Short mmCIF file of C-alpha atoms and ligand atoms in Angstrom, two decimals:
data_model
loop_
_atom_site.label_atom_id
_atom_site.label_comp_id
_atom_site.label_asym_id
_atom_site.label_seq_id
_atom_site.Cartn_x
_atom_site.Cartn_y
_atom_site.Cartn_z
CA UNK A 5 -102.90 36.78 180.70
CA UNK A 6 -101.52 33.75 178.84
CA UNK A 7 -103.76 30.67 178.57
CA UNK A 8 -101.23 27.83 178.57
CA UNK A 9 -103.78 25.09 177.93
CA UNK A 10 -103.01 23.40 174.61
CA UNK A 11 -106.08 23.21 172.31
CA UNK A 12 -105.31 20.80 169.46
CA UNK A 13 -106.67 22.21 166.22
CA UNK A 14 -107.44 25.44 168.13
CA UNK A 15 -110.87 23.96 168.83
CA UNK A 16 -112.94 26.35 170.94
CA UNK A 17 -110.38 29.15 170.63
CA UNK A 18 -111.90 32.50 169.57
CA UNK A 19 -109.32 34.30 167.43
CA UNK A 20 -111.38 37.03 165.73
CA UNK A 21 -114.51 39.14 165.93
CA UNK A 22 -116.26 39.31 162.59
CA UNK A 23 -119.32 40.89 161.02
CA UNK A 24 -118.97 38.67 157.96
CA UNK A 25 -120.58 35.35 158.91
CA UNK A 26 -121.84 33.33 161.83
CA UNK A 27 -121.96 29.54 161.98
CA UNK A 28 -124.27 27.95 164.56
CA UNK A 29 -123.69 24.23 164.34
CA UNK A 30 -126.27 23.23 166.93
CA UNK A 31 -129.12 25.17 165.27
CA UNK A 32 -127.94 24.56 161.72
CA UNK A 33 -127.82 28.27 160.98
CA UNK A 34 -125.42 30.18 158.76
CA UNK A 35 -125.70 33.98 158.65
CA UNK A 36 -123.77 35.82 155.92
CA UNK A 37 -123.41 39.60 156.20
CA UNK A 38 -126.48 39.68 158.46
CA UNK A 39 -128.73 37.51 156.25
CA UNK A 40 -129.65 33.90 156.91
CA UNK A 41 -128.19 31.92 154.06
CA UNK A 42 -131.56 30.63 152.84
CA UNK A 43 -132.74 34.21 152.25
CA UNK A 44 -129.60 35.52 150.60
CA UNK A 45 -128.04 32.77 148.50
CA UNK A 46 -130.88 31.85 146.10
CA UNK A 47 -131.78 35.50 145.39
CA UNK A 48 -128.60 37.54 145.12
CA UNK A 49 -126.15 37.89 142.27
CA UNK A 50 -122.64 36.95 143.44
CA UNK A 51 -121.52 40.56 142.93
CA UNK A 52 -124.17 41.69 145.46
CA UNK A 53 -122.86 39.23 148.07
CA UNK A 54 -119.21 40.16 147.44
CA UNK A 55 -120.17 43.86 147.74
CA UNK A 56 -122.09 43.14 150.96
CA UNK A 57 -119.05 41.47 152.52
CA UNK A 58 -116.59 44.13 151.36
CA UNK A 59 -118.69 47.23 152.13
CA UNK A 60 -121.11 45.97 154.82
CA UNK A 61 -124.20 47.03 152.79
CA UNK A 62 -126.13 45.59 149.89
CA UNK A 63 -125.38 47.76 146.85
CA UNK A 64 -127.92 50.23 145.44
CA UNK A 65 -128.65 49.66 141.73
CA UNK A 66 -126.05 52.29 140.78
CA UNK A 67 -123.43 50.79 143.12
CA UNK A 68 -124.23 47.32 141.79
CA UNK A 69 -123.80 48.39 138.16
CA UNK A 70 -120.52 50.14 138.93
CA UNK A 71 -119.11 47.19 140.94
CA UNK A 72 -120.20 44.66 138.30
CA UNK A 73 -118.60 46.78 135.56
CA UNK A 74 -115.33 47.13 137.54
CA UNK A 75 -115.15 43.37 137.99
CA UNK A 76 -116.01 42.73 134.33
CA UNK A 77 -113.28 45.13 133.18
CA UNK A 78 -110.60 43.44 135.33
CA UNK A 79 -110.90 39.83 134.13
CA UNK A 80 -108.08 39.68 131.61
CA UNK A 81 -105.01 37.86 132.96
CA UNK A 82 -101.44 39.21 132.89
CA UNK A 83 -99.43 37.61 130.06
CA UNK A 84 -97.11 36.02 132.65
CA UNK A 85 -100.06 34.32 134.35
CA UNK A 86 -101.26 32.88 131.07
CA UNK A 87 -97.75 31.67 130.18
CA UNK A 88 -97.42 29.96 133.56
CA UNK A 89 -100.80 28.27 133.16
CA UNK A 90 -99.79 26.95 129.72
CA UNK A 91 -96.57 25.47 131.16
CA UNK A 92 -98.38 23.98 134.14
CA UNK A 93 -101.03 22.37 131.92
CA UNK A 94 -98.33 20.86 129.70
CA UNK A 95 -96.85 19.30 132.86
CA UNK A 96 -100.23 17.92 133.95
CA UNK A 97 -100.41 19.93 137.18
CA UNK A 98 -103.79 19.43 139.00
CA UNK A 99 -106.08 22.49 138.83
CA UNK A 100 -105.81 23.45 142.54
CA UNK A 101 -102.02 23.31 142.35
CA UNK A 102 -102.14 25.46 139.21
CA UNK A 103 -104.30 27.96 141.09
CA UNK A 104 -101.78 28.08 143.96
CA UNK A 105 -98.99 28.67 141.43
CA UNK A 106 -100.86 31.31 139.43
CA UNK A 107 -102.26 33.39 142.30
CA UNK A 108 -98.97 35.22 143.13
CA UNK A 109 -98.58 36.25 139.49
CA UNK A 110 -101.75 38.31 139.88
CA UNK A 111 -99.56 40.84 141.73
CA UNK A 112 -98.39 41.92 138.27
CA UNK A 113 -100.20 45.14 137.35
CA UNK A 114 -102.20 45.12 140.61
CA UNK A 115 -103.68 48.55 141.52
CA UNK A 116 -102.24 50.34 144.56
CA UNK A 117 -105.50 50.86 146.45
CA UNK A 118 -106.98 48.01 148.43
CA UNK A 119 -110.48 48.16 146.84
CA UNK A 120 -108.86 48.01 143.40
CA UNK A 121 -106.78 45.05 144.52
CA UNK A 122 -109.89 43.26 145.79
CA UNK A 123 -111.67 43.78 142.46
CA UNK A 124 -108.65 42.70 140.45
CA UNK A 125 -108.13 39.47 142.40
CA UNK A 126 -111.81 38.54 142.52
CA UNK A 127 -112.19 39.18 138.80
CA UNK A 128 -109.09 37.26 137.74
CA UNK A 129 -109.34 34.06 139.81
CA UNK A 130 -112.22 32.67 137.66
CA UNK A 131 -110.20 33.53 134.54
CA UNK A 132 -107.27 31.53 135.96
CA UNK A 133 -109.42 28.48 136.65
CA UNK A 134 -111.34 28.57 133.36
CA UNK A 135 -108.25 29.26 131.23
CA UNK A 136 -106.28 26.54 132.98
CA UNK A 137 -109.01 24.00 132.49
CA UNK A 138 -109.22 24.76 128.78
CA UNK A 139 -105.42 24.57 128.37
CA UNK A 140 -105.49 21.22 130.18
CA UNK A 141 -108.03 19.99 127.60
CA UNK A 142 -105.78 21.14 124.74
CA UNK A 143 -108.12 24.07 123.96
CA UNK A 144 -107.51 27.80 123.69
CA UNK A 145 -108.64 30.06 126.52
CA UNK A 146 -111.91 31.94 125.96
CA UNK A 147 -111.65 35.72 126.32
CA UNK A 148 -113.90 37.08 129.09
CA UNK A 149 -117.22 38.63 128.09
CA UNK A 150 -117.73 42.03 129.71
CA UNK A 151 -121.48 41.89 129.12
CA UNK A 152 -121.86 38.93 131.46
CA UNK A 153 -122.01 38.89 135.26
CA UNK A 154 -119.47 37.05 137.41
CA UNK A 155 -121.20 33.64 137.48
CA UNK A 156 -122.34 33.65 133.84
CA UNK A 157 -118.92 34.76 132.62
CA UNK A 158 -117.20 31.95 134.54
CA UNK A 159 -119.47 29.37 132.91
CA UNK A 160 -118.93 31.06 129.54
CA UNK A 161 -115.14 31.02 129.90
CA UNK A 162 -115.23 27.32 130.78
CA UNK A 163 -117.59 26.18 128.04
CA UNK A 164 -117.03 28.76 125.29
CA UNK A 165 -120.79 29.36 125.03
CA UNK A 166 -123.44 31.12 127.09
CA UNK A 167 -125.05 29.16 129.93
CA UNK A 168 -128.85 28.93 130.18
CA UNK A 169 -130.51 31.23 132.77
CA UNK A 170 -131.20 28.25 135.06
CA UNK A 171 -127.54 27.23 135.00
CA UNK A 172 -126.43 30.80 135.59
CA UNK A 173 -128.76 30.94 138.61
CA UNK A 174 -127.42 27.61 139.85
CA UNK A 175 -123.86 28.93 139.74
CA UNK A 176 -124.81 32.23 141.48
CA UNK A 177 -126.46 30.26 144.28
CA UNK A 178 -123.47 27.93 144.64
CA UNK A 179 -120.98 30.82 144.83
CA UNK A 180 -123.17 32.69 147.35
CA UNK A 181 -123.56 29.58 149.50
CA UNK A 182 -119.86 28.97 150.01
CA UNK A 183 -118.65 32.59 150.07
CA UNK A 184 -117.88 32.65 153.80
CA UNK A 185 -118.06 30.29 156.75
CA UNK A 186 -116.68 31.71 159.98
CA UNK A 187 -113.04 31.21 160.86
CA UNK A 188 -112.43 28.11 158.74
CA UNK A 189 -108.83 27.05 158.05
CA UNK A 190 -108.30 29.04 154.83
CA UNK A 191 -109.90 32.20 156.20
CA UNK A 192 -107.79 31.89 159.34
CA UNK A 193 -104.72 31.48 157.12
CA UNK A 194 -105.59 34.65 155.20
CA UNK A 195 -106.10 36.57 158.44
CA UNK A 196 -102.78 35.35 159.90
CA UNK A 197 -100.90 36.42 156.77
CA UNK A 198 -102.52 39.86 156.52
CA UNK A 199 -102.11 40.36 160.29
CA UNK A 200 -98.37 40.73 159.61
CA UNK A 201 -99.27 43.59 157.22
CA UNK A 202 -98.14 41.46 154.33
CA UNK A 203 -100.26 41.96 151.19
CA UNK A 204 -103.58 40.78 149.80
CA UNK A 205 -102.05 38.61 147.06
CA UNK A 206 -99.96 36.75 149.64
CA UNK A 207 -102.98 36.29 151.92
CA UNK A 208 -105.17 34.95 149.10
CA UNK A 209 -102.37 32.68 147.86
CA UNK A 210 -101.88 31.24 151.35
CA UNK A 211 -105.63 30.74 151.73
CA UNK A 212 -105.82 28.84 148.44
CA UNK A 213 -102.98 26.63 149.71
CA UNK A 214 -104.97 25.88 152.87
CA UNK A 215 -108.16 25.18 150.93
CA UNK A 216 -106.31 22.75 148.69
CA UNK A 217 -106.04 20.18 151.50
CA UNK A 218 -108.68 17.45 151.40
CA UNK A 219 -109.59 18.05 155.05
CA UNK A 220 -110.81 21.53 154.11
CA UNK A 221 -111.58 22.01 150.42
CA UNK A 222 -112.61 18.44 150.53
CA UNK A 223 -112.99 16.01 147.74
CA UNK A 224 -116.60 16.54 146.64
CA UNK A 225 -116.13 14.15 143.72
CA UNK A 226 -116.49 10.98 145.85
CA UNK A 227 -119.97 11.98 147.10
CA UNK A 228 -121.21 11.82 143.52
CA UNK A 229 -119.22 8.68 142.77
CA UNK A 230 -121.37 6.85 145.31
CA UNK A 231 -124.55 7.98 143.49
CA UNK A 232 -123.12 6.79 140.17
CA UNK A 233 -121.98 3.50 141.74
CA UNK A 234 -125.50 2.89 143.05
CA UNK A 235 -126.92 3.66 139.60
CA UNK A 236 -130.58 2.85 140.28
CA UNK A 237 -132.87 3.38 143.28
CA UNK A 238 -133.32 -0.25 144.33
CA UNK A 239 -129.54 -0.69 144.74
CA UNK A 240 -129.26 2.18 147.22
CA UNK A 241 -130.11 0.22 150.33
CA UNK A 242 -127.90 -2.87 149.79
CA UNK A 243 -124.90 -0.81 148.60
CA UNK A 244 -125.08 1.69 151.48
CA UNK A 245 -125.76 -0.99 154.06
CA UNK A 246 -122.73 -2.98 152.88
CA UNK A 247 -120.46 0.08 152.90
CA UNK A 248 -121.40 0.93 156.47
CA UNK A 249 -121.14 -2.69 157.61
CA UNK A 250 -117.57 -2.88 156.36
CA UNK A 251 -116.76 0.38 158.17
CA UNK A 252 -116.62 2.77 155.18
CA UNK A 253 -117.57 6.40 155.64
CA UNK A 254 -120.31 7.70 153.39
CA UNK A 255 -118.89 10.69 151.54
CA UNK A 256 -121.08 13.79 151.79
CA UNK A 257 -122.37 12.98 155.28
CA UNK A 258 -121.27 14.15 158.72
CA UNK A 259 -119.71 17.43 159.84
CA UNK A 260 -117.50 18.55 162.73
CA UNK A 261 -119.60 21.64 163.47
CA UNK A 262 -123.11 20.93 162.17
CA UNK A 263 -124.90 18.34 164.27
CA UNK A 264 -128.19 19.13 162.56
CA UNK A 265 -128.55 19.49 158.80
CA UNK A 266 -125.97 21.82 157.20
CA UNK A 267 -128.05 24.78 155.89
CA UNK A 268 -125.80 24.90 152.84
CA UNK A 269 -126.95 21.39 151.90
CA UNK A 270 -130.58 22.62 151.92
CA UNK A 271 -129.84 25.68 149.79
CA UNK A 272 -127.78 23.70 147.30
CA UNK A 273 -130.35 20.90 147.17
CA UNK A 274 -133.09 23.41 146.26
CA UNK A 275 -130.80 25.04 143.68
CA UNK A 276 -129.97 21.62 142.20
CA UNK A 277 -133.65 20.68 141.99
CA UNK A 278 -134.53 23.90 140.13
CA UNK A 279 -131.59 23.57 137.80
CA UNK A 280 -132.06 19.86 137.04
CA UNK A 281 -135.80 20.28 136.51
CA UNK A 282 -135.31 23.20 134.11
CA UNK A 283 -132.25 22.05 132.28
CA UNK A 284 -130.70 18.77 133.32
CA UNK A 285 -130.87 15.06 134.00
CA UNK A 286 -133.77 15.07 136.43
CA UNK A 287 -133.48 11.30 136.94
CA UNK A 288 -129.99 11.82 138.38
CA UNK A 289 -131.36 14.44 140.78
CA UNK A 290 -134.13 12.03 141.88
CA UNK A 291 -131.62 9.21 142.33
CA UNK A 292 -129.37 11.46 144.44
CA UNK A 293 -132.21 12.50 146.75
CA UNK A 294 -133.24 8.86 147.09
CA UNK A 295 -129.64 7.89 147.94
CA UNK A 296 -129.54 10.71 150.49
CA UNK A 297 -132.73 9.47 152.18
CA UNK A 298 -131.49 5.88 152.34
CA UNK A 299 -128.07 7.00 153.60
CA UNK A 300 -129.59 9.10 156.40
CA UNK A 301 -131.84 6.24 157.49
CA UNK A 302 -128.95 3.73 157.45
CA UNK A 303 -126.61 6.12 159.30
CA UNK A 304 -129.26 6.57 161.98
CA UNK A 305 -129.68 2.78 162.20
CA UNK A 306 -125.98 1.83 162.19
CA UNK A 307 -124.51 4.95 163.85
CA UNK A 308 -127.26 6.04 166.26
CA UNK A 309 -126.67 9.21 168.28
CA UNK A 310 -123.81 10.48 166.06
CA UNK A 311 -126.11 13.06 164.42
CA UNK A 312 -124.78 12.38 160.94
CA UNK A 313 -126.50 14.62 158.40
CA UNK A 314 -125.99 15.54 154.76
CA UNK A 315 -123.11 17.99 154.40
CA UNK A 316 -122.34 20.70 151.84
CA UNK A 317 -120.24 18.39 149.69
CA UNK A 318 -123.07 16.06 148.69
CA UNK A 319 -125.12 18.74 146.94
CA UNK A 320 -122.07 20.70 145.80
CA UNK A 321 -121.10 17.67 143.76
CA UNK A 322 -124.60 17.21 142.35
CA UNK A 323 -125.10 20.89 141.51
CA UNK A 324 -121.68 21.50 139.96
CA UNK A 325 -121.93 18.26 137.97
CA UNK A 326 -125.29 19.47 136.64
CA UNK A 327 -123.67 22.77 135.68
CA UNK A 328 -121.29 20.81 133.47
CA UNK A 329 -118.23 21.05 135.73
CA UNK A 330 -115.97 17.99 136.04
CA UNK A 331 -114.93 16.94 139.57
CA UNK A 332 -111.38 18.42 139.38
CA UNK A 333 -113.00 21.88 139.08
CA UNK A 334 -115.15 21.58 142.21
CA UNK A 335 -112.55 22.82 144.71
CA UNK A 336 -111.14 25.57 142.41
CA UNK A 337 -114.72 26.83 141.97
CA UNK A 338 -115.12 26.83 145.76
CA UNK A 339 -111.93 28.95 145.89
CA UNK A 340 -113.14 31.65 143.50
CA UNK A 341 -116.26 32.15 145.65
CA UNK A 342 -114.47 31.95 149.01
CA UNK A 343 -111.95 34.54 147.79
CA UNK A 344 -114.59 37.23 148.42
CA UNK A 345 -114.80 36.05 152.03
CA UNK A 346 -111.00 35.87 152.39
CA UNK A 347 -110.54 39.42 151.09
CA UNK A 348 -113.31 40.85 153.28
CA UNK A 349 -111.73 39.09 156.30
CA UNK A 350 -108.36 40.59 155.38
CA UNK A 351 -109.84 44.10 155.37
CA UNK A 352 -111.56 43.42 158.68
CA UNK A 353 -108.30 42.09 160.15
CA UNK A 354 -106.40 45.17 158.94
CA UNK A 355 -109.04 47.51 160.35
CA UNK A 356 -109.69 45.84 163.69
CA UNK A 357 -107.13 43.10 164.37
CA UNK A 358 -103.65 42.69 165.83
CA UNK A 359 -100.69 40.60 164.73
CA UNK A 360 -101.69 36.95 165.22
CA UNK A 361 -99.12 35.34 167.49
CA UNK A 362 -100.34 32.37 169.54
CA UNK A 363 -98.22 30.46 172.04
CA UNK A 364 -96.83 26.94 171.99
CA UNK A 365 -95.95 24.57 174.81
CA UNK A 366 -92.40 23.20 174.62
CA UNK A 367 -92.40 19.41 174.94
CA UNK A 368 -88.75 18.87 173.95
CA UNK A 369 -85.78 18.12 176.24
CA UNK A 370 -83.13 20.32 177.87
CA UNK A 371 -79.68 19.29 176.54
CA UNK A 372 -76.04 19.92 177.30
CA UNK A 373 -73.89 21.01 174.34
CA UNK A 374 -71.43 18.29 173.19
CA UNK A 375 -68.72 19.37 170.70
CA UNK A 376 -68.95 17.70 167.27
CA UNK A 377 -65.78 15.60 167.70
CA UNK A 378 -67.09 14.14 170.97
CA UNK A 379 -70.49 12.91 169.67
N1 ACO B 14 -120.14 7.81 157.30
C1 ACO B 14 -120.19 6.86 158.28
N2 ACO B 14 -119.86 7.09 159.55
C2 ACO B 14 -119.47 8.32 159.87
C3 ACO B 14 -119.41 9.35 158.92
C4 ACO B 14 -119.78 9.07 157.60
N3 ACO B 14 -119.75 9.98 156.64
N4 ACO B 14 -118.98 10.48 159.53
C5 ACO B 14 -118.78 10.17 160.81
N5 ACO B 14 -119.07 8.85 161.03
C6 ACO B 14 -119.03 8.13 162.29
C7 ACO B 14 -117.61 7.74 162.67
O1 ACO B 14 -117.28 6.49 162.14
C8 ACO B 14 -117.68 7.74 164.16
O2 ACO B 14 -118.31 6.54 164.55
P1 ACO B 14 -117.89 5.79 165.92
O3 ACO B 14 -118.44 6.67 167.03
O4 ACO B 14 -118.57 4.47 165.81
O5 ACO B 14 -116.38 5.70 165.96
C9 ACO B 14 -118.66 8.87 164.49
O6 ACO B 14 -119.48 9.01 163.31
C10 ACO B 14 -117.96 10.23 164.74
O7 ACO B 14 -117.01 10.45 163.71
P2 ACO B 14 -115.81 11.49 163.83
O8 ACO B 14 -114.77 11.10 162.85
O9 ACO B 14 -115.41 11.67 165.25
O10 ACO B 14 -116.53 12.82 163.39
P3 ACO B 14 -115.79 14.16 162.95
O11 ACO B 14 -116.61 15.27 163.44
O12 ACO B 14 -114.36 14.14 163.34
O13 ACO B 14 -115.81 14.03 161.36
C11 ACO B 14 -116.14 14.36 159.06
C12 ACO B 14 -116.41 14.91 160.50
C13 ACO B 14 -114.65 14.27 158.83
C14 ACO B 14 -116.75 15.32 158.06
C15 ACO B 14 -116.80 12.97 158.94
O14 ACO B 14 -118.19 13.06 159.18
C16 ACO B 14 -116.53 12.31 157.59
O15 ACO B 14 -115.50 11.64 157.45
N6 ACO B 14 -117.45 12.45 156.60
C17 ACO B 14 -117.26 11.88 155.29
C18 ACO B 14 -116.34 12.74 154.44
C19 ACO B 14 -117.00 14.04 154.00
O16 ACO B 14 -118.16 14.08 153.59
N7 ACO B 14 -116.22 15.14 154.09
C20 ACO B 14 -116.67 16.46 153.73
C21 ACO B 14 -117.11 17.25 154.91
S1 ACO B 14 -117.80 18.83 154.47
C22 ACO B 14 -116.58 19.96 154.65
O17 ACO B 14 -115.69 19.78 155.41
C23 ACO B 14 -116.56 21.17 153.79
#
């Protein structure tokens, strides 16, 4: 039966069954591969979470070693990808646009089997982002280090030196936290593309394009800009009060789905605290938590009943900044984690789904044909 009721933004429309993640906005719960986020994200290596999503089990030690080694061996980019990244950096293309441009070139030399394709794409996306960023700074790319895990190697390829264990842990936790989030816009895009039995590279490329939009991949930079603008704790209240009084939105607060605190904000806040205390500017962390507290109190005072809580972007910005990443790399880093979710959704769609083909309601006119000379 066709439901002809138009649902703008597909809100409330259920378009897939998934075992990959569950988002409960009223309880503030995110379950990934059967685990509540708080249990999984701070403990697992990113390879364990990617394996869990792809194979529906946590890996045994032997499976983990084999999967990690496969990923490590597949990090080197095709020459054509590297050439494209060099040209794009010379033209000053923003990193997310460079990622959209480079993703289809990863079809070059792609294995035939779907597991091999998943490994190849997952392994190469961080190399694209790190190499591009270095080219954009006028530096040479850093060759991947096969001894390092996924998160540590990404940091190594960005900086050219090994990250400390606390930074490596911070990156693992970040990647795990954003790996999957229900049928968000980019995941839906990937599932639509693969539902036509197109290919994984096309699905991942389309998903990156969807994530690039500020309404989805967001602009986590501005959340941190507010903390820097405030600068010291006693300025938090007047600055925030003034922003709200003139009708500004506080970046890093509010969410369409979560009406209680976004669990990802909690996990990333704890990860940021550990990382900043071990190896960072702990004053900045303290200032950010103070700003958060003042912002929540002022939002409650000036916007009562709207249930505005800290969202994932606030602590994403703080954590990734502490890991040494500049703001333009925040969304590309989100993409390399979410790619594991996209690919797992593609496999699920191929195994259980049908061609996605919703309906539209025609709101145009009926017309009579008028020959060109008579118009
Ligand atoms: N600061 C101040 N007021 C806010 C904020 C905010 N961050 N967010 C919502 N409000 C207010 C609105 O002004 C509105 O007030 P009103 O009832 O007086 O008109 C009320 O809360 C409801 O706002 P909506 O726009 O209807 O809420 P919606 O669910 O559509 O918006 C959104 C969600 C876009 C995230 C919003 O909260 C926002 O703009 N936040 C700031 C930007 C941000 O942090 N974006 C990243 C989100 S995380 C992610 O998407 C991955």
